[in-house]
Coordinates of C-alpha atoms in Angstrom, one line a residue:
M1 CA 238.1 177.8 55.1
E2 CA 241.7 177.9 54.1
P3 CA 242.2 176.1 50.9
I4 CA 244.3 173.0 50.9
M5 CA 247.7 173.3 49.7
E6 CA 248.3 171.9 46.2
L7 CA 249.6 168.2 46.1
P8 CA 253.1 167.5 44.8
K9 CA 253.6 166.3 41.4
R10 CA 254.3 162.6 42.4
P11 CA 253.2 160.3 45.2
Y12 CA 256.9 159.8 46.3
I13 CA 258.2 162.7 48.3
A14 CA 261.8 162.1 49.1
P15 CA 262.5 162.6 52.7
R16 CA 265.1 165.0 53.9
L17 CA 268.3 163.2 55.3
T18 CA 267.8 163.9 59.0
L19 CA 269.9 163.0 62.2
R20 CA 268.4 163.6 65.6
V21 CA 270.6 163.7 68.7
G22 CA 269.8 163.6 72.3
V23 CA 271.8 164.7 75.3
T24 CA 271.6 163.5 78.9
G25 CA 274.2 164.0 81.8
H26 CA 275.1 165.3 85.2
R27 CA 274.5 168.5 86.8
P28 CA 277.1 171.0 88.1
H29 CA 277.2 169.3 91.5
K30 CA 278.5 166.1 90.0
L31 CA 281.0 167.8 87.6
Q32 CA 283.0 169.5 90.4
G33 CA 286.7 169.1 89.7
V34 CA 285.9 167.7 86.3
D35 CA 287.5 169.4 83.3
T36 CA 284.4 170.8 81.6
A37 CA 286.5 172.2 78.7
R38 CA 287.7 168.6 77.9
L39 CA 284.1 167.4 77.9
Y40 CA 283.1 170.3 75.7
D41 CA 285.9 169.3 73.3
R42 CA 284.8 165.6 73.2
A43 CA 281.2 166.5 72.7
S44 CA 282.4 168.8 69.7
E45 CA 284.4 166.0 68.2
T46 CA 281.5 163.6 68.4
L47 CA 278.9 166.1 66.9
H48 CA 281.3 167.0 64.0
Y49 CA 282.0 163.4 63.3
L50 CA 278.4 162.7 63.2
A51 CA 277.8 165.6 60.9
A52 CA 280.7 164.4 58.5
V53 CA 279.0 160.8 58.6
V54 CA 275.7 162.4 57.5
Q55 CA 277.2 164.5 54.9
A56 CA 278.8 161.4 53.4
L57 CA 275.6 159.8 53.3
Q58 CA 274.3 162.9 51.6
K59 CA 277.0 162.6 49.0
K60 CA 276.3 159.0 48.3
N61 CA 272.7 159.7 47.9
N62 CA 273.2 162.8 45.6
A63 CA 275.4 160.5 43.5
L64 CA 272.4 158.2 42.7
G65 CA 270.6 160.9 40.7
N66 CA 266.8 160.4 39.9
S67 CA 267.0 157.1 42.0
A68 CA 268.2 158.8 45.2
P69 CA 266.1 158.0 48.1
F70 CA 266.8 161.1 50.0
S71 CA 266.0 164.8 48.7
S72 CA 268.9 166.8 47.5
D73 CA 268.5 169.3 50.1
L74 CA 271.1 169.8 52.9
P75 CA 270.9 167.4 55.6
C76 CA 269.4 168.3 58.9
L77 CA 271.2 167.9 62.1
R78 CA 269.0 168.5 65.3
L79 CA 269.9 168.3 69.0
A80 CA 267.1 167.5 71.5
T81 CA 267.9 169.1 74.8
A82 CA 266.4 170.2 78.1
I83 CA 269.3 172.8 78.3
A84 CA 269.8 172.0 81.9
E85 CA 272.8 173.4 83.8
G86 CA 275.8 171.0 83.2
A87 CA 276.1 168.4 80.6
D88 CA 273.0 169.6 78.7
Q89 CA 274.3 173.0 78.2
I90 CA 278.0 171.7 77.4
V91 CA 276.6 169.6 74.5
T92 CA 274.0 172.3 73.6
D93 CA 277.0 175.0 73.2
A94 CA 278.9 172.5 71.1
A95 CA 275.9 171.7 69.0
V96 CA 275.1 175.2 68.2
K97 CA 278.8 175.6 67.1
A98 CA 278.6 172.6 65.0
G99 CA 275.5 174.0 63.1
Y100 CA 272.7 171.8 64.6
H101 CA 269.3 173.0 65.1
L102 CA 268.0 172.8 68.6
N103 CA 264.7 171.3 69.8
L104 CA 264.2 172.4 73.2
M105 CA 262.4 169.9 75.6
L106 CA 261.5 171.7 78.9
P107 CA 260.2 169.5 81.8
F108 CA 258.0 172.4 83.0
R109 CA 256.5 175.7 81.6
R110 CA 259.6 178.1 80.8
A111 CA 258.9 180.2 83.9
S112 CA 258.7 177.4 86.3
Y113 CA 261.7 175.8 84.8
A114 CA 263.7 179.1 85.1
R115 CA 263.6 178.4 88.9
D116 CA 266.2 175.7 88.5
F117 CA 268.7 178.3 87.5
E118 CA 270.5 181.1 89.3
G119 CA 272.9 183.8 88.4
A120 CA 275.0 183.4 85.6
A121 CA 273.2 180.0 84.9
L122 CA 269.9 181.8 84.5
E123 CA 271.3 184.4 82.3
K124 CA 272.5 181.5 80.0
F125 CA 269.3 179.6 80.3
Q126 CA 267.5 182.8 79.1
S127 CA 269.8 183.6 76.4
V128 CA 269.5 180.2 74.6
F129 CA 265.9 181.0 73.3
D130 CA 267.1 183.9 71.5
L131 CA 269.6 181.8 69.4
D132 CA 268.8 181.3 65.7
A133 CA 269.4 177.6 66.1
V134 CA 266.4 177.1 68.1
Q135 CA 263.8 175.4 65.9
S136 CA 261.0 174.6 68.5
C137 CA 260.5 174.5 72.4
T138 CA 258.3 172.1 73.8
E139 CA 257.1 172.9 77.3
L140 CA 255.6 170.0 79.6
D141 CA 252.9 170.9 82.0
L142 CA 251.8 167.7 83.8
G143 CA 250.1 169.4 86.8
E144 CA 250.5 167.7 90.1
T145 CA 252.3 164.5 89.9
P146 CA 253.1 161.8 92.5
N147 CA 256.8 162.5 92.5
G148 CA 256.7 166.3 92.0
R149 CA 259.2 167.8 89.8
N150 CA 261.2 164.4 89.2
D151 CA 258.2 163.2 87.2
G152 CA 258.7 166.3 85.0
Y153 CA 262.5 165.6 84.5
L154 CA 261.9 162.1 83.6
A155 CA 259.1 163.0 81.2
A156 CA 261.4 165.5 79.5
G157 CA 264.1 162.8 79.3
H158 CA 261.6 160.3 77.6
L159 CA 260.5 163.1 75.4
M160 CA 264.0 163.8 74.3
L161 CA 264.5 160.1 73.5
A162 CA 261.4 160.1 71.4
H163 CA 263.1 162.7 69.3
S164 CA 266.6 161.0 69.2
D165 CA 268.2 158.5 66.9
L166 CA 271.5 159.0 69.0
L167 CA 272.1 159.9 72.7
I168 CA 275.2 161.6 74.0
A169 CA 275.6 160.9 77.6
I170 CA 278.1 162.7 79.9
W171 CA 277.7 160.2 82.9
D172 CA 279.8 158.6 85.4
Q173 CA 278.2 155.2 84.9
K174 CA 276.9 155.0 88.3
A175 CA 273.3 154.0 89.3
A176 CA 270.8 156.8 89.3
D177 CA 270.3 158.8 92.6
G178 CA 266.6 159.2 91.8
I179 CA 263.8 159.3 89.3
G180 CA 264.8 160.8 85.9
G181 CA 268.6 160.6 86.4
S182 CA 271.2 160.0 83.8
A183 CA 271.4 156.3 84.3
E184 CA 267.7 155.8 83.9
I185 CA 267.7 157.7 80.6
V186 CA 270.7 156.0 79.4
N187 CA 269.4 152.4 80.1
E188 CA 265.8 153.6 78.5
A189 CA 267.7 154.6 75.4
R190 CA 269.6 151.3 75.1
L191 CA 266.1 149.5 75.6
R192 CA 264.7 151.5 72.8
G193 CA 267.7 150.8 70.3
I194 CA 269.0 154.3 70.3
I195 CA 272.6 154.6 69.4
T196 CA 274.3 155.6 72.7
V197 CA 277.6 157.5 73.0
L198 CA 279.3 158.0 76.3
I199 CA 281.6 160.6 77.1
T200 CA 283.2 159.7 80.6
L201 CA 284.0 162.3 83.2
E202 CA 287.6 161.8 82.1
G203 CA 286.8 162.7 78.6
T204 CA 286.9 159.3 76.9
I205 CA 284.4 158.6 74.1
K206 CA 282.6 155.1 74.0
L207 CA 279.9 153.5 72.1
W208 CA 277.6 150.9 73.5
T209 CA 277.7 147.8 71.4
V210 CA 275.2 144.8 71.8
P211 CA 275.6 141.4 70.2
D212 CA 273.0 140.3 67.6
T213 CA 272.0 137.6 69.8
A214 CA 271.3 139.8 72.9
V215 CA 268.1 139.4 74.7
D216 CA 268.7 142.3 77.2
P217 CA 270.4 145.2 75.4
V218 CA 271.1 146.7 78.8
K219 CA 273.1 144.1 80.5
E220 CA 274.6 142.0 77.4
G221 CA 276.4 144.9 75.8
E222 CA 279.8 146.5 76.3
W223 CA 281.3 150.1 75.9
R224 CA 283.7 150.2 73.1
V225 CA 286.3 153.1 73.2
L226 CA 286.2 155.4 70.3
N227 CA 289.1 157.5 69.0
L228 CA 287.3 160.1 66.8
T229 CA 290.5 162.0 65.9
S230 CA 292.5 159.1 64.6
E231 CA 293.1 159.3 60.8
A232 CA 292.5 155.3 60.5
K233 CA 289.5 155.5 62.9
P234 CA 289.0 152.0 63.2
D235 CA 286.7 152.1 66.1
S236 CA 284.9 155.2 65.2
D237 CA 284.1 153.4 61.8
L238 CA 281.9 151.3 63.9
L239 CA 279.7 154.4 65.0
A240 CA 279.6 155.4 61.2
A241 CA 278.2 152.0 60.5
K242 CA 275.7 152.1 63.1
V243 CA 274.5 155.6 62.1
E244 CA 274.4 154.6 58.4
K245 CA 272.5 151.5 59.2
H246 CA 270.1 153.5 61.2
L247 CA 269.3 156.3 58.7
A248 CA 270.0 154.8 55.1
L249 CA 269.1 152.1 52.8
P250 CA 270.8 148.7 53.3
D251 CA 273.6 147.8 50.9
H252 CA 272.0 144.4 50.2
V253 CA 268.8 142.7 50.7
D254 CA 268.7 138.8 50.6
T255 CA 266.2 138.1 47.7
A256 CA 266.8 134.4 47.5
H257 CA 263.2 133.8 48.5
D258 CA 261.7 137.0 47.3
E259 CA 262.4 138.7 44.0
R260 CA 261.0 142.0 45.2
S261 CA 264.0 143.5 46.8
F262 CA 264.3 146.6 48.8
A263 CA 265.7 148.6 45.8
T264 CA 263.0 147.3 43.4
G265 CA 260.0 148.2 45.9
L266 CA 261.5 151.6 46.5
R267 CA 262.2 152.3 42.8
N268 CA 258.5 151.3 41.8
F269 CA 257.3 153.9 44.4
Q270 CA 259.6 156.5 43.0
E271 CA 258.2 156.0 39.5
E272 CA 254.6 156.1 40.4
T273 CA 252.3 158.8 39.5
F274 CA 248.8 159.9 41.1
H275 CA 245.7 158.1 39.7
P276 CA 242.7 160.0 40.4
R277 CA 240.5 158.0 38.3
G278 CA 240.7 154.5 36.4
W279 CA 239.1 152.2 34.2
A280 CA 239.4 148.9 36.4
C281 CA 235.7 148.8 37.2
G282 CA 235.3 144.9 37.7
Y283 CA 235.0 145.0 41.4
N284 CA 232.8 148.0 41.4
L285 CA 230.5 145.8 38.9
L286 CA 230.5 142.9 41.2
R287 CA 229.4 145.0 44.2
W288 CA 226.8 146.6 41.9
A289 CA 225.4 143.2 40.8
F290 CA 225.3 141.5 44.1
L291 CA 224.8 144.4 46.8
P292 CA 221.8 146.7 47.2
G293 CA 222.0 150.6 46.6
R294 CA 225.3 150.5 44.6
R295 CA 225.6 152.8 41.7
F296 CA 227.9 151.6 38.9
S297 CA 230.1 153.6 36.4
L298 CA 232.7 152.4 34.1
R299 CA 235.2 155.3 35.2
V300 CA 236.3 154.4 38.8
D301 CA 236.9 157.4 41.2
N302 CA 239.9 156.6 43.4
G303 CA 238.9 159.1 45.8
L304 CA 242.0 161.5 45.6
S305 CA 240.1 164.7 45.2
Q306 CA 238.0 164.0 48.2
E307 CA 240.8 162.9 50.4
A308 CA 242.9 165.9 49.6
Q309 CA 240.0 168.2 50.4
D310 CA 238.6 166.5 53.5
A311 CA 241.1 164.1 54.9
W312 CA 242.6 165.0 58.3
A313 CA 240.6 168.1 58.8
E314 CA 240.6 167.7 62.6
T315 CA 244.2 166.8 62.8
R316 CA 245.1 170.0 60.9
K317 CA 243.2 172.2 63.2
A318 CA 244.4 170.4 66.1
A319 CA 248.2 170.9 64.9
E320 CA 247.7 174.6 64.2
K321 CA 245.9 175.0 67.6
T322 CA 248.9 173.2 69.5
G323 CA 251.9 174.3 67.4
G324 CA 250.7 177.1 65.1
K325 CA 250.8 177.1 61.3
P326 CA 254.5 176.2 61.0
F327 CA 253.7 172.8 62.8
R328 CA 250.6 172.2 60.7
H329 CA 252.7 172.8 57.6
R330 CA 255.2 170.2 58.6
L331 CA 252.4 167.6 59.2
D332 CA 251.0 168.5 55.8
T333 CA 254.2 168.3 53.8
C334 CA 255.9 165.6 55.8
L335 CA 253.0 163.3 56.5
R336 CA 249.6 164.1 55.1
H337 CA 250.9 164.6 51.4
R338 CA 252.7 161.3 51.7
W339 CA 249.7 159.4 53.1
L340 CA 247.5 160.8 50.4
G341 CA 249.9 159.4 47.8
A342 CA 250.2 155.9 49.4
D343 CA 246.4 155.7 49.8
N344 CA 245.6 156.7 46.3
L345 CA 248.1 154.2 44.9
A346 CA 246.8 151.4 47.2
V347 CA 243.2 152.2 46.1
H348 CA 244.2 152.2 42.4
Y349 CA 246.2 148.9 42.5
S350 CA 243.5 147.3 44.5
H351 CA 241.0 148.0 41.9
R352 CA 243.4 146.7 39.2
F353 CA 244.1 143.4 41.1
R354 CA 240.4 142.8 42.1
S355 CA 239.1 143.7 38.7
A356 CA 241.8 141.5 36.9
Y357 CA 240.8 138.4 38.9
I358 CA 237.0 138.9 38.6
A359 CA 237.5 139.4 34.9
N360 CA 239.7 136.3 34.5
F361 CA 237.3 134.1 36.2
S362 CA 234.1 135.7 34.2
L363 CA 236.0 135.6 30.9
A364 CA 236.9 131.8 31.4
A365 CA 233.1 131.0 31.9
L366 CA 232.6 133.0 28.8
A367 CA 235.2 131.2 26.7
V368 CA 233.6 127.8 27.6
L369 CA 230.2 129.3 26.6
V370 CA 231.4 130.6 23.2
G371 CA 233.3 127.2 22.5
L372 CA 230.1 125.3 23.2
F373 CA 227.9 127.7 21.3
A374 CA 229.2 126.4 18.0
V375 CA 227.0 123.3 18.4
F376 CA 224.1 125.5 17.2
F377 CA 225.9 125.8 14.1
W378 CA 227.4 122.3 13.7
E379 CA 227.2 122.4 10.0
S380 CA 228.6 125.6 9.3
K381 CA 232.4 125.5 9.2
M382 CA 232.6 129.2 8.8
A383 CA 230.4 129.8 11.9
K384 CA 232.6 127.3 13.9
A385 CA 235.7 129.1 12.9
A386 CA 234.3 132.4 14.0
F387 CA 233.4 130.9 17.3
V388 CA 236.9 129.3 17.8
L389 CA 238.4 132.7 16.9
I390 CA 236.3 134.5 19.6
E391 CA 237.1 131.8 22.2
L392 CA 241.0 132.1 21.4
A393 CA 240.6 136.0 21.6
I394 CA 239.0 135.7 25.1
I395 CA 241.6 133.2 26.3
S396 CA 244.4 135.5 25.1
I397 CA 242.7 138.5 27.0
I398 CA 242.9 136.4 30.1
L399 CA 246.4 135.5 29.7
I400 CA 247.5 139.0 28.8
T401 CA 245.7 140.2 31.9
T402 CA 247.3 137.7 34.1
W403 CA 250.7 138.5 32.5
L404 CA 250.3 142.3 32.9
G405 CA 249.0 141.6 36.5
H406 CA 252.2 139.8 37.5
R407 CA 254.5 142.1 35.4
G408 CA 253.1 145.2 37.1
Q409 CA 253.0 143.4 40.6
W410 CA 249.3 144.7 41.0
R411 CA 248.6 142.7 44.2
D412 CA 252.1 143.2 45.7
R413 CA 251.8 147.0 45.1
W414 CA 248.3 147.1 46.6
L415 CA 249.5 145.5 49.6
D416 CA 252.7 147.6 49.9
Y417 CA 251.1 150.9 49.4
R418 CA 248.2 149.9 51.8
S419 CA 250.9 149.0 54.4
L420 CA 252.4 152.3 53.9
A421 CA 249.4 154.3 54.0
E422 CA 248.3 152.6 57.2
A423 CA 251.6 153.0 58.8
L424 CA 251.7 156.7 58.2
R425 CA 248.2 157.7 59.0
P426 CA 248.1 156.8 62.7
A427 CA 251.7 158.4 63.2
R428 CA 250.1 161.8 63.4
L429 CA 248.4 161.2 66.7
P430 CA 251.5 161.2 69.1
L431 CA 252.8 164.2 67.0
L432 CA 249.9 166.2 68.5
M433 CA 251.2 165.6 72.1
G434 CA 254.8 166.7 71.3
S435 CA 256.1 163.1 71.0
S436 CA 257.3 161.1 68.2
P437 CA 255.8 157.9 66.9
I438 CA 259.0 156.3 65.8
R439 CA 259.2 152.9 67.7
P440 CA 262.3 151.0 68.7
F441 CA 264.7 150.5 65.9
T442 CA 263.6 147.1 64.4
V443 CA 262.9 146.1 60.9
L444 CA 259.1 146.2 60.1
G445 CA 258.5 142.3 59.8
S446 CA 260.9 139.9 58.4
N447 CA 259.8 140.3 55.0
S448 CA 262.3 142.1 52.8
T449 CA 259.4 143.6 50.8
Q450 CA 258.5 145.5 53.9
T451 CA 261.8 146.9 54.4
W452 CA 261.6 149.7 52.2
I453 CA 258.2 150.6 53.7
A454 CA 259.7 150.8 57.3
W455 CA 262.6 153.0 56.0
Y456 CA 260.2 155.4 54.2
V457 CA 258.1 155.8 57.3
R458 CA 260.9 156.4 59.7
A459 CA 262.6 158.6 57.3
S460 CA 259.4 160.7 57.0
L461 CA 258.7 160.9 60.6
R462 CA 262.3 161.7 61.4
E463 CA 262.0 164.7 59.3
I464 CA 259.1 166.2 61.5
A465 CA 260.5 168.5 64.1
P466 CA 258.4 168.9 67.3
S467 CA 256.1 171.6 67.9
T468 CA 256.6 174.9 69.7
A469 CA 253.8 174.3 72.3
V470 CA 252.9 173.7 75.8
I471 CA 251.8 170.1 76.3
S472 CA 249.1 170.6 79.0
T473 CA 245.8 168.9 79.9
S474 CA 244.3 170.9 77.0
A475 CA 246.6 169.4 74.3
L476 CA 246.2 165.8 75.6
Q477 CA 242.5 166.3 75.4
T478 CA 242.8 167.7 71.9
A479 CA 245.0 164.5 71.2
I480 CA 242.1 162.2 72.5
D481 CA 239.5 163.9 70.6
V482 CA 241.3 163.8 67.3
T483 CA 242.0 160.1 68.1
L484 CA 238.4 159.3 68.7
R485 CA 236.8 161.5 66.0
E486 CA 239.1 161.2 63.2
E487 CA 240.7 157.9 63.8
I488 CA 238.7 155.4 66.0
D489 CA 235.3 156.7 64.8
L490 CA 236.1 156.5 61.0
Q491 CA 237.7 153.1 61.6
L492 CA 234.7 151.9 63.3
N493 CA 232.4 153.2 60.5
Y494 CA 234.6 151.4 58.0
H495 CA 234.7 148.1 59.7
R496 CA 231.1 148.2 60.6
E497 CA 230.0 148.6 56.9
N498 CA 232.9 146.4 55.5
A499 CA 231.9 143.5 57.8
S500 CA 228.3 143.8 56.8
Q501 CA 228.7 144.3 53.1
L502 CA 231.4 141.7 52.6
Q503 CA 229.4 139.2 54.7
L504 CA 226.3 139.9 52.2
L505 CA 228.6 139.8 49.2
D506 CA 230.1 136.4 50.3
H507 CA 226.5 135.0 51.1
R508 CA 225.1 136.1 47.7
L509 CA 228.0 134.7 45.8
E510 CA 227.7 131.4 47.5
K511 CA 223.9 131.4 46.7
A512 CA 224.7 132.4 43.0
A513 CA 227.2 129.6 42.6
E514 CA 224.8 127.2 44.3
L515 CA 222.0 128.4 41.8
A516 CA 224.3 127.6 38.8
L517 CA 224.7 124.1 40.2
W518 CA 220.9 123.6 40.8
A519 CA 220.3 125.0 37.3
T520 CA 222.8 122.4 35.9
I521 CA 220.7 119.7 37.8
A522 CA 217.6 121.0 36.3
S523 CA 218.8 121.2 32.7
G524 CA 220.1 117.7 33.1
T525 CA 216.8 116.5 34.5
L526 CA 214.9 118.4 31.6
Y527 CA 217.1 116.8 29.1
L528 CA 216.3 113.2 30.6
L529 CA 212.7 114.0 30.3
A530 CA 213.1 115.0 26.6
F531 CA 215.1 111.6 26.2
V532 CA 212.2 109.8 27.5
L533 CA 209.7 111.5 25.2
Y534 CA 212.3 110.8 22.4
A535 CA 212.0 107.1 23.4
Q536 CA 208.2 107.4 23.1
G537 CA 208.5 108.8 19.5
W538 CA 208.6 112.4 20.3
S539 CA 212.0 113.2 18.6
L540 CA 211.3 116.7 18.1
A541 CA 211.7 117.7 21.7
A542 CA 214.9 115.9 22.2
D543 CA 216.4 117.3 18.8
L544 CA 215.6 120.8 19.8
Y545 CA 216.8 120.7 23.4
K546 CA 219.9 118.6 22.7
P547 CA 222.2 121.4 21.7
L548 CA 221.0 123.7 24.4
A549 CA 221.3 121.0 27.0
T550 CA 224.9 120.3 26.0
V551 CA 225.6 124.0 26.4
L552 CA 224.0 124.4 29.6
G553 CA 225.5 121.2 30.9
A554 CA 229.0 122.4 30.4
T555 CA 228.5 126.0 31.0
L556 CA 226.5 126.2 34.2
P557 CA 229.1 124.2 36.4
V558 CA 231.9 126.4 34.9
V559 CA 229.9 129.6 35.8
G560 CA 229.4 128.2 39.3
A561 CA 233.1 127.2 39.4
A562 CA 234.0 130.9 38.1
I563 CA 231.7 132.4 41.0
F564 CA 233.4 130.3 43.5
G565 CA 236.7 131.2 42.3
I566 CA 235.9 135.0 42.7
R567 CA 234.6 134.2 46.1
A568 CA 237.7 132.2 47.0
T569 CA 240.3 134.7 45.7
G570 CA 238.4 137.7 47.5
D571 CA 238.1 135.7 50.6
F572 CA 235.4 138.0 51.6
R573 CA 234.2 136.1 54.7
S574 CA 237.7 136.1 56.3
S575 CA 237.7 139.9 55.7
A576 CA 234.4 140.4 57.2
Q577 CA 235.3 138.3 60.4
Q578 CA 238.4 140.6 60.8
S579 CA 236.4 143.7 60.5
R580 CA 234.2 142.2 63.2
R581 CA 237.1 141.6 65.6
M582 CA 238.3 145.1 64.8
V583 CA 235.2 146.6 65.8
S584 CA 235.3 144.7 69.2
E585 CA 238.8 146.0 69.9
L586 CA 238.5 149.6 68.6
E587 CA 235.1 150.1 70.7
Q588 CA 237.2 149.1 73.8
L589 CA 239.9 151.6 72.9
A590 CA 237.4 154.3 72.5
R591 CA 236.0 153.5 76.0
S592 CA 239.3 153.6 77.4
L593 CA 240.2 157.0 75.7
E594 CA 236.9 158.4 76.8
A595 CA 237.7 157.3 80.5
R596 CA 241.0 159.3 80.3
R597 CA 239.6 162.5 78.7
S598 CA 238.5 164.4 81.8
T599 CA 241.8 163.9 83.7
P600 CA 244.4 162.8 81.0
D601 CA 247.7 161.5 82.1
R602 CA 250.3 162.0 79.5
L603 CA 252.2 158.6 79.9
A604 CA 248.7 156.7 79.8
V605 CA 247.5 158.6 76.9
L606 CA 250.8 157.8 74.8
R607 CA 250.3 154.3 76.0
L608 CA 246.7 154.2 74.5
L609 CA 247.7 155.9 71.3
S610 CA 250.6 153.4 70.9
H611 CA 247.8 150.7 71.5
V612 CA 245.8 152.2 68.8
S613 CA 248.8 152.1 66.4
L614 CA 249.5 148.5 67.3
T615 CA 245.8 147.5 66.8
L616 CA 245.6 148.9 63.4
S617 CA 249.1 147.4 62.7
D618 CA 247.8 144.0 63.8
D619 CA 244.7 144.4 61.6
L620 CA 247.1 145.1 58.7
R621 CA 249.1 142.1 59.4
V622 CA 246.1 139.8 59.4
W623 CA 244.7 141.5 56.4
R624 CA 248.1 141.0 54.4
L625 CA 248.2 137.4 55.5
I626 CA 244.6 137.0 54.0
Y627 CA 245.5 138.3 50.5
S628 CA 249.2 137.7 50.2
E629 CA 248.5 134.1 49.0
R630 CA 245.7 135.1 46.5
E631 CA 247.5 135.1 43.3
L632 CA 246.2 136.5 40.0
T633 CA 245.5 133.4 38.0
P634 CA 243.9 132.9 34.6
G635 CA 240.7 131.5 36.0
F636 CA 240.7 128.1 34.6

């Protein structure tokens, strides 16, 4: 077995600033009589302008020093292209001259696609593969389809869009003649929120702009003319602003209702270190005490070593099978290592937060017990002072723990890093099919605290170039197998065990709290019995039991309340119910994927993988909702 690559020194791996450009446009028969040299010049101007915008962003980033969100590596500029004769090759030639890498997206296997070219066009097509600029070549092999080769062109167009942040279209703005035409690709780009730049057949550069209130981004926008050669560049600055908004951190995040701003969340992540082990053992102690078969240790293993060794084993094999060792390496460095860091931090802070609230409620009950224990030493001022001192020390520990928890944002970091880990993990699945898991450009939720998570996920995924592979039935089956075995099956096992154990934990905590109340009733009843004996002249029984009755009468209800507080803060019942719902949804997804395995359809499999990701995202939203209002309190 090949050894796992050494992990980076810190969980935060600065993504490389990357801009992905796509191209669509007309074939030669629609460019007859058009000045193609002018089109080339306009494409070159656009690509050089975009390169200048990205380089300016990189310069701003480098000026931030240690707090820079992106790495200091030179920015990566990529063009996703089907290198079809006509517009594709015009923009491809301009991109090579401008220093862009090429990600080739072929609608068919290379030999089959070559039949679309003749003479000089064929020679030009064949020569592209020898260019140093070529970074990857993804060949689609869809087999027999209802619309023949048109389905291949459409699939390649959608694949190109999946790897594009900005689309350059050389288009006459007329309706499509058939499936997979320029009009269809442009409309799909606008629906996905991809920045769309039009180069008209007369050589005018335009940008599609949509108002913030738009419902239909295809019908409610307008083309704005750009002058990329103007010194003032009043209109082209709009393009720069769109690119910067798409790639970079926002200049300002409204924190009027939330003190944890974008910059603060990202800075916290940048300063984190790995935590292989920790001492926050309160949650493990609780499970050891109330669940069968649990082993307890003061030293908590956060699972980093095991995850680094075993996690994503099937994915790594599939990545190497599909795209070779270079593709597997990209998944490791750009995705797997970042997931490991986020997952480790999530586990670490979950133990801190859970152990803190368990300790607070437990210590609050202990403080009451210590304070009442002084009744056994009523005549000794020294003993009473000692008990008061111990009680004050316990209360101080509670307050310090609460202060540290709020100051260190243990709960918030737990939720944020778990959100990050759960966004990164399923993102690997579409990559095995040559696609990209980046969704339409929308902010991940309306909460500003999640904005940095969405930015980091997008920046990390944007960095991953597509694989050099043939996306055939075999590749689709491999993606399905990995999804079933390494995503759905593991999630099913987790949620089944989680539902069972949390339900049992909640039940036993409930019974323990009830037992404390029944014990209070029993103690009070016993004291009343002693009082009856006292009234009959048996004063010894009452004198002996009176201090103990006082302690038990005050302590037992507090113990019950502490157990109830742990139970309420943990909300184990709601978490168990959510896990049961997840089991039902994941089982249905597993059945759907199994049904597609023998004759997989690429689009259907992509939709199912998207559904898997959305299902896990919905689970995360519910889970965050459960715990987002569970504050760390002193426990009184």
